[in-house]
Coordinates of C-alpha atoms in Angstrom, one line a residue:
X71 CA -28.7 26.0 16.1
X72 CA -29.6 25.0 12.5
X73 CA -27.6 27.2 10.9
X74 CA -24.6 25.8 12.6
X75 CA -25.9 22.3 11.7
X76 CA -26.2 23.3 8.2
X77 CA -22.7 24.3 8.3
X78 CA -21.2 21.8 9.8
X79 CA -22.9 19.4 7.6
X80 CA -22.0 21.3 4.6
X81 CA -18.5 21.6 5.9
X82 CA -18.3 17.8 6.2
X83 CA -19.4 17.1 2.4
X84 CA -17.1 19.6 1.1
X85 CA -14.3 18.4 3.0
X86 CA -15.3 14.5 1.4
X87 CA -15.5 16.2 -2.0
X88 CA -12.4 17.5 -1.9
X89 CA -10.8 14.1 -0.7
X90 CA -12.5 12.3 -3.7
X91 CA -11.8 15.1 -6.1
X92 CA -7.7 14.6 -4.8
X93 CA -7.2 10.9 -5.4
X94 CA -6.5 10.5 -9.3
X95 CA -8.7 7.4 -9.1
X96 CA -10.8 6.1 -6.0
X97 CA -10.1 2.9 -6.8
X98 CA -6.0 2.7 -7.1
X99 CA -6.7 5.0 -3.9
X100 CA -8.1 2.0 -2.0
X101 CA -5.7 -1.0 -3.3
X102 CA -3.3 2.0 -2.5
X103 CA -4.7 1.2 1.0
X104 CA -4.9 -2.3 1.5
X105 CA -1.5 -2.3 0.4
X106 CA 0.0 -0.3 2.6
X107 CA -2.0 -2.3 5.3
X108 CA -1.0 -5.7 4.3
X109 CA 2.5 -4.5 3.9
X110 CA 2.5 -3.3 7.7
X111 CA 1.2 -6.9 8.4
X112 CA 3.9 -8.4 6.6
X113 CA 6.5 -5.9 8.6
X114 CA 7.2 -8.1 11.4
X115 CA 10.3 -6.7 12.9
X116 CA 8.9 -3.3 11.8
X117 CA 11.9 -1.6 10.1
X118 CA 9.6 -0.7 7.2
X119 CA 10.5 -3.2 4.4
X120 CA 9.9 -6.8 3.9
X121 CA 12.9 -9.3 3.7
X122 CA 11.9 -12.5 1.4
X123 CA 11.1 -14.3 4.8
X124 CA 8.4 -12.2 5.9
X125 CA 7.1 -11.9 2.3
X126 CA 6.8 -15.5 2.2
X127 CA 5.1 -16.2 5.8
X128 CA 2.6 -13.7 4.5
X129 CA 1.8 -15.5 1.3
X130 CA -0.7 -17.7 0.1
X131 CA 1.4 -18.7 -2.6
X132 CA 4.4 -20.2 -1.1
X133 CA 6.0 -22.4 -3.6
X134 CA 6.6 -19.3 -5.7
X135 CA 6.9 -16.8 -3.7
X136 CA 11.1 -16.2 -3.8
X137 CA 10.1 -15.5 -7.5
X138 CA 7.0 -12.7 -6.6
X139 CA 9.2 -11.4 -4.2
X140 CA 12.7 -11.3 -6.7
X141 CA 10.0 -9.5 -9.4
X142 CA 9.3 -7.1 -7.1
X143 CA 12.4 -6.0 -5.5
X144 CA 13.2 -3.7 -8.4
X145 CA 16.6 -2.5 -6.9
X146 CA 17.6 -5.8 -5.8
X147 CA 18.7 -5.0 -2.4
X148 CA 17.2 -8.3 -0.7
X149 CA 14.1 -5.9 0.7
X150 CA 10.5 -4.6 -0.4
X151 CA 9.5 -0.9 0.4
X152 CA 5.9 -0.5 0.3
X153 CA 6.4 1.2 -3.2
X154 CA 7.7 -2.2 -4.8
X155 CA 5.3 -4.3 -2.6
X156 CA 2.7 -2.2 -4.3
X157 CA 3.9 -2.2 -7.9
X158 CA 4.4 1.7 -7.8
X159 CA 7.0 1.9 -10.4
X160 CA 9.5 5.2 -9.4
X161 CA 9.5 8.1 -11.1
X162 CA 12.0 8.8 -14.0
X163 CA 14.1 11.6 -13.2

């Protein structure tokens, strides 16, 4: 019964390592996160991008946030993905 303890415990740090050892820095990883969460929060109709209404209802900075939001919608379609939202600039191809 050990043993199996052992390994299961083992199993689980390895496993956590290997999570850590992924992410090309723990900390972008977890604004990466809350990102993603506020975004969701944001979502309110939930068709996966923000329209400058929802943006703004989810701001604390109100009086400027038509200009945050124009900033970040790098293709200016009128919408945030959660990439913009984030600042994740896209990849040059």
């Amino acid at each position: 019964m050990r043993s199996i303890m052992t390994k299961i415990i083992a199993g689980t740090v390895l496993l956590a390592a290997s999570v850590v050892l992924a992410a090309d820095d723990g900390a972008a990883t977890v604004e990466a996160a809350k990102n993603a969460i506020r975004f969701k929060r944001a979502d309110t109709n939930g068709d996966g991008r923000l329209a400058l209404e929802e943006y703004s209802a989810h701001t604390d900075k109100k009086d400027r946030a038509a200009m945050y939001f124009n900033r970040k919608d790098l293709n200016k379609d009128g919408f945030l993905t959660v990439e913009e939202y984030s600042g994740i600039k896209p990849e040059m191809k």
